[in-house]
PDB file of C-alpha atoms in Angstrom:
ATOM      1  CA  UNK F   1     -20.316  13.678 -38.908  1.00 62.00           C
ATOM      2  CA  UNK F   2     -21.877  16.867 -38.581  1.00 66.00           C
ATOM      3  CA  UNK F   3     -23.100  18.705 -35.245  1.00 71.00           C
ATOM      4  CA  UNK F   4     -25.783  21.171 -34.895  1.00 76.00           C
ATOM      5  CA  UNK F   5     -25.782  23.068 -32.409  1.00 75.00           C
ATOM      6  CA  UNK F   6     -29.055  25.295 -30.820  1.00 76.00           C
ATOM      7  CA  UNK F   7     -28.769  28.405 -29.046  1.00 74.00           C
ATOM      8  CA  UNK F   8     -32.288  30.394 -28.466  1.00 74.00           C
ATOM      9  CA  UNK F   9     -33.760  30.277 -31.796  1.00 76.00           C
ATOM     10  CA  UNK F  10     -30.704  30.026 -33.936  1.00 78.00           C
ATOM     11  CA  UNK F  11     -29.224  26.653 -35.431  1.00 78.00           C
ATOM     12  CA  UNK F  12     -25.421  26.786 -35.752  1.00 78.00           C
ATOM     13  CA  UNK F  13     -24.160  23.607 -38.217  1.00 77.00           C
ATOM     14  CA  UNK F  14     -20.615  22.593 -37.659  1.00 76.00           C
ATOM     15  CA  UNK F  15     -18.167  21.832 -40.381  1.00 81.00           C
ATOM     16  CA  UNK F  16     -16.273  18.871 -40.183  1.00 83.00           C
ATOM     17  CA  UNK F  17     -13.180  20.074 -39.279  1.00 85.00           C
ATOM     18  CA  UNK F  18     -14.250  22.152 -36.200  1.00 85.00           C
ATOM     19  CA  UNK F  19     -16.406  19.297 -35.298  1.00 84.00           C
ATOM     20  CA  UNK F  20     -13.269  16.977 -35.274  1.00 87.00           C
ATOM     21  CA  UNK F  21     -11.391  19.692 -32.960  1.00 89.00           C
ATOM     22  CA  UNK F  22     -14.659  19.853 -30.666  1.00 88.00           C
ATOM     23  CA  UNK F  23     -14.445  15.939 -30.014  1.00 89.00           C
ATOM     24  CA  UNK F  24     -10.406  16.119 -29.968  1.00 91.00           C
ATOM     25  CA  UNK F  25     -11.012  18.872 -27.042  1.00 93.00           C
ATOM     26  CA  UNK F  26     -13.786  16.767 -25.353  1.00 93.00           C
ATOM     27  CA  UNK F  27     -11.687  13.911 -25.501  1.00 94.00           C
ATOM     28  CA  UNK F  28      -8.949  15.508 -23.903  1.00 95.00           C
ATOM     29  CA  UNK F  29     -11.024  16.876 -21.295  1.00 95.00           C
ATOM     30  CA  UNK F  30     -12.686  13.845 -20.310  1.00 95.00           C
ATOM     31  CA  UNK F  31      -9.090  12.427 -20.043  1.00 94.00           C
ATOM     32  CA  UNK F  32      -7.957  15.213 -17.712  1.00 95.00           C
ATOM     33  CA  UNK F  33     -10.807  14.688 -15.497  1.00 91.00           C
ATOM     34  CA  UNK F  34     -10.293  10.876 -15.439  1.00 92.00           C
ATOM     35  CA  UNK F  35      -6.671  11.238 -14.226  1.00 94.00           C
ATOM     36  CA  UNK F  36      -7.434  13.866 -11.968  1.00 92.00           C
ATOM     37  CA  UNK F  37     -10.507  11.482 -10.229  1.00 86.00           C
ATOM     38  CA  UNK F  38      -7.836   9.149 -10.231  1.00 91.00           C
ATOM     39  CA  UNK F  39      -4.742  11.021  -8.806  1.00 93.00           C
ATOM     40  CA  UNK F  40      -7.266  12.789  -5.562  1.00 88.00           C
ATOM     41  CA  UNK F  41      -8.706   8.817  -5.112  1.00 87.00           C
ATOM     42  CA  UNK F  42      -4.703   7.651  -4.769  1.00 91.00           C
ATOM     43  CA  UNK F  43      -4.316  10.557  -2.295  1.00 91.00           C
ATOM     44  CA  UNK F  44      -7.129  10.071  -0.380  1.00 89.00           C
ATOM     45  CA  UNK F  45      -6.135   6.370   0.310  1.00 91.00           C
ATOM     46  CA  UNK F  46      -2.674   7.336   0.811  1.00 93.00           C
ATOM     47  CA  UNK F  47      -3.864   9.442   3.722  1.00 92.00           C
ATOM     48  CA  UNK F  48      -6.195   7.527   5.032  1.00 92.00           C
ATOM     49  CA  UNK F  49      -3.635   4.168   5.459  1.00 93.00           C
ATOM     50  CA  UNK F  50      -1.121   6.558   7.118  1.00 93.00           C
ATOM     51  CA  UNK F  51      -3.555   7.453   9.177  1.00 93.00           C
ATOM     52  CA  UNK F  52      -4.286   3.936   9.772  1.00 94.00           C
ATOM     53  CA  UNK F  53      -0.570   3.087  10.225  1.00 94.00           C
ATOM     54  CA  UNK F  54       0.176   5.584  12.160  1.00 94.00           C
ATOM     55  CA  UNK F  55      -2.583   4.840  14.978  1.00 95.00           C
ATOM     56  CA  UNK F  56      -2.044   1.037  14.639  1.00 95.00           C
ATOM     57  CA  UNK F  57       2.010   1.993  15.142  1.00 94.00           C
ATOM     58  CA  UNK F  58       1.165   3.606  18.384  1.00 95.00           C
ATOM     59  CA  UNK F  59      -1.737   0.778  19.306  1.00 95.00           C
ATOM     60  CA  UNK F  60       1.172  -1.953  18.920  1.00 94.00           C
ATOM     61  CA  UNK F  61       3.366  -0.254  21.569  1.00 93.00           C
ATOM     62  CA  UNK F  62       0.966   1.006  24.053  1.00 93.00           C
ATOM     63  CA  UNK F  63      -1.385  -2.611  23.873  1.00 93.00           C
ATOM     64  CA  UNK F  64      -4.747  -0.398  23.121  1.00 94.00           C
ATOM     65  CA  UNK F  65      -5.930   1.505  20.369  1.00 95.00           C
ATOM     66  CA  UNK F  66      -6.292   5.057  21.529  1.00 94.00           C
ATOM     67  CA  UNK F  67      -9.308   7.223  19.918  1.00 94.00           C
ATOM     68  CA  UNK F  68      -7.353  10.263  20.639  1.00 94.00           C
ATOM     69  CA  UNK F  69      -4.738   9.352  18.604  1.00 93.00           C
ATOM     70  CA  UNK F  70      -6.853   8.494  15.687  1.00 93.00           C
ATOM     71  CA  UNK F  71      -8.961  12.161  15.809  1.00 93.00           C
ATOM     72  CA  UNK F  72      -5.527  14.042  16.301  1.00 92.00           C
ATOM     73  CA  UNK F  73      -4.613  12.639  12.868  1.00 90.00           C
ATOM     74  CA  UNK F  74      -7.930  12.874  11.531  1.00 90.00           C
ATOM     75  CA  UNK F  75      -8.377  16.271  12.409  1.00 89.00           C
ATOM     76  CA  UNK F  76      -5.784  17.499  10.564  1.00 87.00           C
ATOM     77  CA  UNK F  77      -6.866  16.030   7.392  1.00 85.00           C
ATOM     78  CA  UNK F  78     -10.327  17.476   7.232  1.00 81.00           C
ATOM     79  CA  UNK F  79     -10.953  16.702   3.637  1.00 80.00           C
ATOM     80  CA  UNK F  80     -11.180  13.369   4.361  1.00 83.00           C
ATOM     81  CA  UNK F  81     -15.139  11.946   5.384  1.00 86.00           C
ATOM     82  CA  UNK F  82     -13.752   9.120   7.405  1.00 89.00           C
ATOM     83  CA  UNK F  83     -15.650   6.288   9.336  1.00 89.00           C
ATOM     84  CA  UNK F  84     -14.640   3.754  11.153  1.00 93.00           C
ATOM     85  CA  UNK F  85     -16.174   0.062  10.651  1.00 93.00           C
ATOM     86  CA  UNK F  86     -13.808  -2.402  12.867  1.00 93.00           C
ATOM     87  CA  UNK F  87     -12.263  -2.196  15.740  1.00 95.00           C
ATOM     88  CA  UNK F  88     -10.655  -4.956  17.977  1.00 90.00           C
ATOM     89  CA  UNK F  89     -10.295  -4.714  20.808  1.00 92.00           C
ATOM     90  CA  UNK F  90     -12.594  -1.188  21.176  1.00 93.00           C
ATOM     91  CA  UNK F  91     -10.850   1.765  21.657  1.00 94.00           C
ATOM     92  CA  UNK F  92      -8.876   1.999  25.009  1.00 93.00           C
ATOM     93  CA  UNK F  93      -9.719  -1.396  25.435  1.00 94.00           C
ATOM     94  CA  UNK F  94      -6.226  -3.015  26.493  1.00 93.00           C
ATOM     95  CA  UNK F  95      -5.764  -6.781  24.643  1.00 93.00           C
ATOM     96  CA  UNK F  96      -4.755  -9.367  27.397  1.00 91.00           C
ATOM     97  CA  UNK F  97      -1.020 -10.262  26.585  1.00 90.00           C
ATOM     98  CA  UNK F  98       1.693  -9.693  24.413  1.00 91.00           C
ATOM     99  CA  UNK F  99       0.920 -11.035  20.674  1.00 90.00           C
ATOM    100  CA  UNK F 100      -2.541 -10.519  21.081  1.00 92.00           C
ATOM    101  CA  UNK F 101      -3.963  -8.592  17.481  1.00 93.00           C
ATOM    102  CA  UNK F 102      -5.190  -5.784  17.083  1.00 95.00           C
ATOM    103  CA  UNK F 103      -7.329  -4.571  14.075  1.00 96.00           C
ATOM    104  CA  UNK F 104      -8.456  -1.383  12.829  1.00 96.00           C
ATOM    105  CA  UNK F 105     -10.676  -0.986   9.694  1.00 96.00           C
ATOM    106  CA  UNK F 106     -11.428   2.516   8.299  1.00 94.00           C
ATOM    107  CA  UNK F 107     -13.849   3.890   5.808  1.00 92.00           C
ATOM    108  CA  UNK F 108     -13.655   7.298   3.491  1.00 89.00           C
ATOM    109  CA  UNK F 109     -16.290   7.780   1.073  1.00 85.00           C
ATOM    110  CA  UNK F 110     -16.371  11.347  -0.869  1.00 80.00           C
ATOM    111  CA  UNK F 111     -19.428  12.096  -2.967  1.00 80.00           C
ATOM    112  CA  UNK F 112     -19.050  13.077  -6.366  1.00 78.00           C
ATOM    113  CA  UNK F 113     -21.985  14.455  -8.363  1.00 81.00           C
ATOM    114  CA  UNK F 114     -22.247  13.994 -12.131  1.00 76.00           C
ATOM    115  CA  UNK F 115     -25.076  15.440 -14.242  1.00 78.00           C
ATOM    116  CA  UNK F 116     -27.269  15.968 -10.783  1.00 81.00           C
ATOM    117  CA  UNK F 117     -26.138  12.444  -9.601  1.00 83.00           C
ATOM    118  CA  UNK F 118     -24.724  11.570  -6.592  1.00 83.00           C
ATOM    119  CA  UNK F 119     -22.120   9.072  -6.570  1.00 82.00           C
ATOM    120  CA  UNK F 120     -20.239   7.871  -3.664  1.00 82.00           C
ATOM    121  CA  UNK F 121     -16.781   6.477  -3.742  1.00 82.00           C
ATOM    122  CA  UNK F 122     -15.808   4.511  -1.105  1.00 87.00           C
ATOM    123  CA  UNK F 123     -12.965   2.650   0.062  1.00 88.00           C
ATOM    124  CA  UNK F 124     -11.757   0.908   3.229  1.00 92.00           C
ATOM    125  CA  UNK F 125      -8.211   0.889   4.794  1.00 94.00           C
ATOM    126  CA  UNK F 126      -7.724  -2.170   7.142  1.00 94.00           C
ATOM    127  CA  UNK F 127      -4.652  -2.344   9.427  1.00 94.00           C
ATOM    128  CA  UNK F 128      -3.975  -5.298  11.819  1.00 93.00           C
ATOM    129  CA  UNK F 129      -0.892  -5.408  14.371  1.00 92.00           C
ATOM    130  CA  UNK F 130       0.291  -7.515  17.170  1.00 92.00           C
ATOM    131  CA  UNK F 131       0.461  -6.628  20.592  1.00 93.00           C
ATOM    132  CA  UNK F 132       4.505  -5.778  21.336  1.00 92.00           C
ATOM    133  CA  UNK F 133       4.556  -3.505  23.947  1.00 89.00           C
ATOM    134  CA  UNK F 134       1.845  -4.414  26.776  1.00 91.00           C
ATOM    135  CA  UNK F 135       3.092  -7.093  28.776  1.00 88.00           C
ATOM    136  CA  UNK F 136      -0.465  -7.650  30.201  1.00 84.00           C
ATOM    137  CA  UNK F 137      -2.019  -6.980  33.576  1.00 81.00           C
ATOM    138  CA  UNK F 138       0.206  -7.572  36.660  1.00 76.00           C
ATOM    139  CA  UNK F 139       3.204  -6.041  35.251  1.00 72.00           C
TER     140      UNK F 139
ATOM    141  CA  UNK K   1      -3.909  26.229 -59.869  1.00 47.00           C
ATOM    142  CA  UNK K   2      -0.982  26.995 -57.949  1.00 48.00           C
ATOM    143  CA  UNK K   3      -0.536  27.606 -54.073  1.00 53.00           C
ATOM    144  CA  UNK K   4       1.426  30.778 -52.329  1.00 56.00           C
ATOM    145  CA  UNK K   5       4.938  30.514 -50.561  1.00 55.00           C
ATOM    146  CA  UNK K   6       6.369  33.703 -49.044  1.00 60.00           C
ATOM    147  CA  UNK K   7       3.761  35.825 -50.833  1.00 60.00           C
ATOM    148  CA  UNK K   8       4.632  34.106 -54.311  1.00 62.00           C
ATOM    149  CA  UNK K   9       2.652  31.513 -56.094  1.00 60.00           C
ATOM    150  CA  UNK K  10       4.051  28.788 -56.981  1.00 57.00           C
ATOM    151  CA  UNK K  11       2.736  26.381 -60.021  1.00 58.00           C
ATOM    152  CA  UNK K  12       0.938  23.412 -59.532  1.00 55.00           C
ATOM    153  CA  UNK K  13       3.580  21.366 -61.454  1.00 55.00           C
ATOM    154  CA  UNK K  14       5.714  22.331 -58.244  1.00 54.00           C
ATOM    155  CA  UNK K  15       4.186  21.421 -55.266  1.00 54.00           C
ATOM    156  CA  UNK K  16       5.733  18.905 -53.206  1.00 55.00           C
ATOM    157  CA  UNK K  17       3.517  16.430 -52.143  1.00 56.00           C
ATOM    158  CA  UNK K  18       4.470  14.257 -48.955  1.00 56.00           C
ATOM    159  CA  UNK K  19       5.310  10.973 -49.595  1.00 57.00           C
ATOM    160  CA  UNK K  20       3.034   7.988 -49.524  1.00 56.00           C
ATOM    161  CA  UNK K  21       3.237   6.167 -45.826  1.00 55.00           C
ATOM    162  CA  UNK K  22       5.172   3.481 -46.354  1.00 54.00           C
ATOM    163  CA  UNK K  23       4.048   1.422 -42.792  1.00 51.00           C
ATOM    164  CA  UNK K  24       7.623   2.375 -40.972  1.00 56.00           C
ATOM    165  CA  UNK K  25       6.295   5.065 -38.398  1.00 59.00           C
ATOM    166  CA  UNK K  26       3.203   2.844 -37.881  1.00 69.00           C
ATOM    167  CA  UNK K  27       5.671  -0.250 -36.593  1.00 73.00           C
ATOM    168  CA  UNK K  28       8.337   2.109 -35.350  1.00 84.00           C
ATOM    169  CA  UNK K  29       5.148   3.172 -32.663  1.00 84.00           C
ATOM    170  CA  UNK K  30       3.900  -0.291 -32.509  1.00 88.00           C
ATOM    171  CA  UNK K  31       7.520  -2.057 -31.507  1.00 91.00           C
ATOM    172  CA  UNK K  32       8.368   1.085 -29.445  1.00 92.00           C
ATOM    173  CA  UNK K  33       4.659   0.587 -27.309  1.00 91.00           C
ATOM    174  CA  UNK K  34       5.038  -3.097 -27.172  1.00 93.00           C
ATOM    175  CA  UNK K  35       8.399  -2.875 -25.212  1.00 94.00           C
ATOM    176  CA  UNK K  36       7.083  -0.419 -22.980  1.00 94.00           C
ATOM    177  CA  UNK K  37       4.644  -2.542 -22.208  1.00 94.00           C
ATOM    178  CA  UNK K  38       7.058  -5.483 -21.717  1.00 93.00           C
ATOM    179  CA  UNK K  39       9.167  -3.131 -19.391  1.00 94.00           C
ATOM    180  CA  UNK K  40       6.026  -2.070 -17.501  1.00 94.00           C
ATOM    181  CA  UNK K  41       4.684  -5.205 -16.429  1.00 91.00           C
ATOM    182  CA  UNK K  42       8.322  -7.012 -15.830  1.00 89.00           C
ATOM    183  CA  UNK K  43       8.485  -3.535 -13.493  1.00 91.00           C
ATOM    184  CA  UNK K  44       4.907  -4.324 -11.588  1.00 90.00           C
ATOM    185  CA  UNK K  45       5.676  -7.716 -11.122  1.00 89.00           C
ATOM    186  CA  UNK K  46       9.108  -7.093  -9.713  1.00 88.00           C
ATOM    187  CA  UNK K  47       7.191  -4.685  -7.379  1.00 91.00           C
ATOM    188  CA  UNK K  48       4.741  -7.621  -6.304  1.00 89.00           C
ATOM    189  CA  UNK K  49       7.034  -9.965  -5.935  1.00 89.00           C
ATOM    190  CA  UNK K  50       9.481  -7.422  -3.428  1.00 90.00           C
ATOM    191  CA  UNK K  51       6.323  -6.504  -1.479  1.00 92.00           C
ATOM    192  CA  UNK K  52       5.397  -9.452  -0.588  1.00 91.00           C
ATOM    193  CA  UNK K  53       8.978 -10.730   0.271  1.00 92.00           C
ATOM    194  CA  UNK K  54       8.890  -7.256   2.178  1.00 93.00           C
ATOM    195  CA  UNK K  55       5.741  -7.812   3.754  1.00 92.00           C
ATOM    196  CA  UNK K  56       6.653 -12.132   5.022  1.00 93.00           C
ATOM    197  CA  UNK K  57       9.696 -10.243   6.271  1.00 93.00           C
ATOM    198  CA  UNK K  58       8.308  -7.819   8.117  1.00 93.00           C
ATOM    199  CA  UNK K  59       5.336 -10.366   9.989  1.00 93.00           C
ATOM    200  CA  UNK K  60       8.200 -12.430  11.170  1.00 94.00           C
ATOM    201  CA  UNK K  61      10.153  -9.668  12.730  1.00 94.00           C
ATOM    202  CA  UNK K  62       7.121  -8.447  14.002  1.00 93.00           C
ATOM    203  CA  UNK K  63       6.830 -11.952  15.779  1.00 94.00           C
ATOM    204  CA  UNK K  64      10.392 -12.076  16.528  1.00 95.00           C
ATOM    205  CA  UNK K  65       9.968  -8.429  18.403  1.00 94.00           C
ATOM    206  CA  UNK K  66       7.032  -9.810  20.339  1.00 94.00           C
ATOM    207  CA  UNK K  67       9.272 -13.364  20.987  1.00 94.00           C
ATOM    208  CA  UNK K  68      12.509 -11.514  22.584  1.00 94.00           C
ATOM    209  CA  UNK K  69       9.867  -8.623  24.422  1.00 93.00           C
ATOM    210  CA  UNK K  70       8.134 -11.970  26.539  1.00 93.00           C
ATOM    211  CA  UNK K  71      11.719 -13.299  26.936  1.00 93.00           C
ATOM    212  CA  UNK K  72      12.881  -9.731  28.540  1.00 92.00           C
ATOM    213  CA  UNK K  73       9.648  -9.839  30.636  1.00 90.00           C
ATOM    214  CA  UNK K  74      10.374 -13.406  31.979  1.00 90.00           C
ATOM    215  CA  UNK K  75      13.849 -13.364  31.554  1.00 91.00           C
ATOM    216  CA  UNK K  76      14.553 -15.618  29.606  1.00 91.00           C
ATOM    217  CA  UNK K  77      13.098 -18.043  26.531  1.00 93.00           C
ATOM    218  CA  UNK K  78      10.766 -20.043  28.537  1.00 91.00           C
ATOM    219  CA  UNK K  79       8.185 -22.512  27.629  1.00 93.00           C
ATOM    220  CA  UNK K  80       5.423 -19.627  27.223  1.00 92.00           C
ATOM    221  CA  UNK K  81       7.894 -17.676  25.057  1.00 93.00           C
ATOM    222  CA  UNK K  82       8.441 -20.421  22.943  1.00 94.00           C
ATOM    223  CA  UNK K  83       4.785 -21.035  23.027  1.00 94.00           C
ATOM    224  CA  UNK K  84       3.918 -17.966  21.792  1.00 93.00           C
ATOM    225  CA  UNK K  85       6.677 -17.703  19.403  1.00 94.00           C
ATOM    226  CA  UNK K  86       5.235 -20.564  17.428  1.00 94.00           C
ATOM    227  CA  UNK K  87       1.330 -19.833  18.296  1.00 93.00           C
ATOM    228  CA  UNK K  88       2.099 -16.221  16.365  1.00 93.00           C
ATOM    229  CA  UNK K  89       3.604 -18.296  13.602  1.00 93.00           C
ATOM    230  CA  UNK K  90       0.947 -20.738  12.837  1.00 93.00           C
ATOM    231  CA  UNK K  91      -1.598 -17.427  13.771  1.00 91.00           C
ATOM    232  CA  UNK K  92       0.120 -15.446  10.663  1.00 89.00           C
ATOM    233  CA  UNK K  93       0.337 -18.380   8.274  1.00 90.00           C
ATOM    234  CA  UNK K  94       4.386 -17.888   7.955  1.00 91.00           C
ATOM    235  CA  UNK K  95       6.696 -20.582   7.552  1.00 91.00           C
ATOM    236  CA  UNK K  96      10.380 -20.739   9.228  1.00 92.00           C
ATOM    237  CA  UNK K  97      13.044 -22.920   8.482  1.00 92.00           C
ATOM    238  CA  UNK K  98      15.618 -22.577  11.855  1.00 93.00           C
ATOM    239  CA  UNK K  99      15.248 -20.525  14.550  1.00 94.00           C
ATOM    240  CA  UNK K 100      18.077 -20.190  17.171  1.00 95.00           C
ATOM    241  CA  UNK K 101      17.812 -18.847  20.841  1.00 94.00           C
ATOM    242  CA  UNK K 102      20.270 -16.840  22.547  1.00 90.00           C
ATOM    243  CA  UNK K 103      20.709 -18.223  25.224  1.00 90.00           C
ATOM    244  CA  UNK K 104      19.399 -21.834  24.851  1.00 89.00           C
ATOM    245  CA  UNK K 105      15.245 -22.243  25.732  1.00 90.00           C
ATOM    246  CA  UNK K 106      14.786 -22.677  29.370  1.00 87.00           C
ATOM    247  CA  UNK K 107      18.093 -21.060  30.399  1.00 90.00           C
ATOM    248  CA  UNK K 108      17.621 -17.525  32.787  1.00 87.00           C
ATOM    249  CA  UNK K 109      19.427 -15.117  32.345  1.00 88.00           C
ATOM    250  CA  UNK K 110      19.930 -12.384  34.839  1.00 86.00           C
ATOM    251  CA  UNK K 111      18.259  -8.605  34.618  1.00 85.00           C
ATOM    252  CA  UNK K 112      20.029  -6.474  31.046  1.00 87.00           C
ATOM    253  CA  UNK K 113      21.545  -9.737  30.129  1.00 89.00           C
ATOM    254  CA  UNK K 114      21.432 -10.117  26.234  1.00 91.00           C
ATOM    255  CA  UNK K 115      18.814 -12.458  24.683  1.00 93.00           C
ATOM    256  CA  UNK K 116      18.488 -13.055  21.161  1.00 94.00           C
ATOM    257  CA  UNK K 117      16.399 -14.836  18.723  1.00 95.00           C
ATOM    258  CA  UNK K 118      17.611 -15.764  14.889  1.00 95.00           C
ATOM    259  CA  UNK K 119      14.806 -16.810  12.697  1.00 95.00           C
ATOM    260  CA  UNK K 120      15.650 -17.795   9.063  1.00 94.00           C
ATOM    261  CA  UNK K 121      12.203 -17.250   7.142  1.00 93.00           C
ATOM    262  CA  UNK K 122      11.016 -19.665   4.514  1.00 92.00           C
ATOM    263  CA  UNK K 123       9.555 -16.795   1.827  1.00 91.00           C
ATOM    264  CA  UNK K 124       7.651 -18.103  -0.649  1.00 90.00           C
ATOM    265  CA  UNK K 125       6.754 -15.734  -4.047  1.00 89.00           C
ATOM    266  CA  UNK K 126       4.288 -16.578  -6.593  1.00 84.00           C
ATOM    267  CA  UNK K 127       6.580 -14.521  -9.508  1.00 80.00           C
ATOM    268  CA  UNK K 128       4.725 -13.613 -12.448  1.00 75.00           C
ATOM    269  CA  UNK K 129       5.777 -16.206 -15.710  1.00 77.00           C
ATOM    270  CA  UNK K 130       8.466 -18.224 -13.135  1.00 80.00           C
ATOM    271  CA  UNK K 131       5.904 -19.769 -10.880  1.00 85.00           C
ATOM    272  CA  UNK K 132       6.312 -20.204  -7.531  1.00 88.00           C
ATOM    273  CA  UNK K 133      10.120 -19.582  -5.829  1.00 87.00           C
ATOM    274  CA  UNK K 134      11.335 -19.977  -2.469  1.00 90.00           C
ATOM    275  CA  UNK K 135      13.915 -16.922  -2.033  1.00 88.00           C
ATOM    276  CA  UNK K 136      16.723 -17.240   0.603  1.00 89.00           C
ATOM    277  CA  UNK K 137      16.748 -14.257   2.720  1.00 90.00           C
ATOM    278  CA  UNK K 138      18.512 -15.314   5.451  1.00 92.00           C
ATOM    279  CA  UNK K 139      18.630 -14.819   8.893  1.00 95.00           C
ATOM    280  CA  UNK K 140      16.502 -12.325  10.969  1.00 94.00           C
ATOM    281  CA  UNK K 141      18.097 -11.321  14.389  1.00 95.00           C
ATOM    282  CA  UNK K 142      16.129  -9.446  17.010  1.00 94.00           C
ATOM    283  CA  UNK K 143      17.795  -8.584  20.335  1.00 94.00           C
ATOM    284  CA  UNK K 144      17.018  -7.511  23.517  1.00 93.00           C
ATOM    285  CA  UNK K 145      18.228  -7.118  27.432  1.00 92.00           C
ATOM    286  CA  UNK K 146      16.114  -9.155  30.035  1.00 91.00           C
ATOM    287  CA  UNK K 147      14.307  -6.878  32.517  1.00 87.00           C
ATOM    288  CA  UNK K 148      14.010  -9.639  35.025  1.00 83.00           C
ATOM    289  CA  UNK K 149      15.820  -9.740  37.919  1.00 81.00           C
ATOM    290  CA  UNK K 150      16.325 -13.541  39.599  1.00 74.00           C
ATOM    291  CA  UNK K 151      17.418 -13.554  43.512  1.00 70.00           C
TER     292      UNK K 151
END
């Protein structure tokens, strides 16, 4: 296989060997830049579900899960694009009695562009807990 | 035709040529990547399997933690503990095989009197290549002190 290569006006053929080390070095790049898509995706998620934990952690205790909580954590990760799609009961909402769950459902998508495309990635963290700390109104 | 070594050139007749692959590297690699791969996925599996032995664990002390917290409020296992107890059970799709209240359902205890609650869990694992196994982990104890006070 032989590649030929234009620059301006001029029309560079490449041998065979240092085509072989051109596709060894594209390979290897390509590989690089698949484990390093896949290594920021893992920490991404990472912080995003201990950002979930964390609030749900605090929700279970107090019987409500607080906003303020959430954005404190959030705002210290600002590389994250977070959204959030579920929550139950709303936030500051107390649930009615002990055991009562509670559900929290975040979003992060990140868009990556790729020859001038833009390609989201998205993926959702979903945390549910039990009520353990509120004993309910009257109390 | 002769090559150079350290300047000189040596004949043709001389050169060492490497010998002809005789397959051992080749299934040396192929035996060496096959057990890796065995170890691997034995490794991932063993990982499933704890996690979700971890993660029936952790519901029902979750549900055991909300159990004794309704018995400190009402001081005591009382029919809406109970209740509950078993409603969170059902709710989380976990299975139990003996639980035992400390003391007895129905009994009051008086305010920072101890109350306990042992639940054995029935865990079942889907393991990878054994099928499905019931593993004996047993008993989960949760404690608490009542914060009701009877007159």
């Amino acid at each position: 296989m032989e590649i030929v290569i234009s620059i301006g006006n001029e029309v560079v053929h490449l041998d065979k060997s240092t085509t072989n080390i051109l596709l060894d070095y594209v390979g290897i790049l390509i590989k690089l830049m698949g484990g390093a898509a896949i290594v920021v995706t893992l920490l991404f998620y990472v912080c995003l579900d201990l950002v979930a934990q964390k609030t749900m952690a605090k929700a279970e205790i107090n019987g409500y899960l607080d906003k303020a909580v959430y954005t404190d954590y959030i705002r210290s990760l600002k590389f994250l694009n977070t959204e959030v799609v579920e929550v139950s009961p709303n936030w500051g909402e107390k649930v009615e009695k002990l055991g009562d769950p509670l559900t929290l459902t975040i979003k992060n998508k990140f868009p990556v562009t790729i020859f001038d495309k833009e390609i989201n990635i998205e993926f959702k963290v979903t945390k549910t807990g039990i009520n353990q700390g509120y004993y309910g109104e009257g109390y | 035709m002769g090559d150079y070594k350290n300047g000189n050139v040596i004949p043709a007749r001389e050169q060492v040529y490497p010998a002809p692959n005789q397959g051992g590297v080749s299934l040396n690699r192929s035996l060496v990547f096959l057990v890796s791969m065995i170890i691997i996925s034995s490794l991932l599996s063993l990982c499933i399997s704890m996690t979700a032995i971890w993660k029936q664990m952790d519901d029902v002390r979750k549900v055991c933690n909300v159990a004794v917290v309704s018995a400190q409020k009402n001081g005591g296992f009382d029919e809406e503990t109970v209740n509950l107890f078993y409603e969170m059970i059902s709710r989380d799709n976990l299975e139990i095989e003996d639980v035992q209240y400390i003391p007895d359902k129905g009994v009051q205890v008086q305010k920072r009197d101890e109350l306990q609650i042992r639940v054995k869990p029935k865990v079942v694992v889907n393991i990878p290549f054994a099928g499905v196994k019931i593993i004996d982990v047993g008993y989960i104890e949760v404690s608490g002190n009542s914060h009701k006070y009877w007159k």
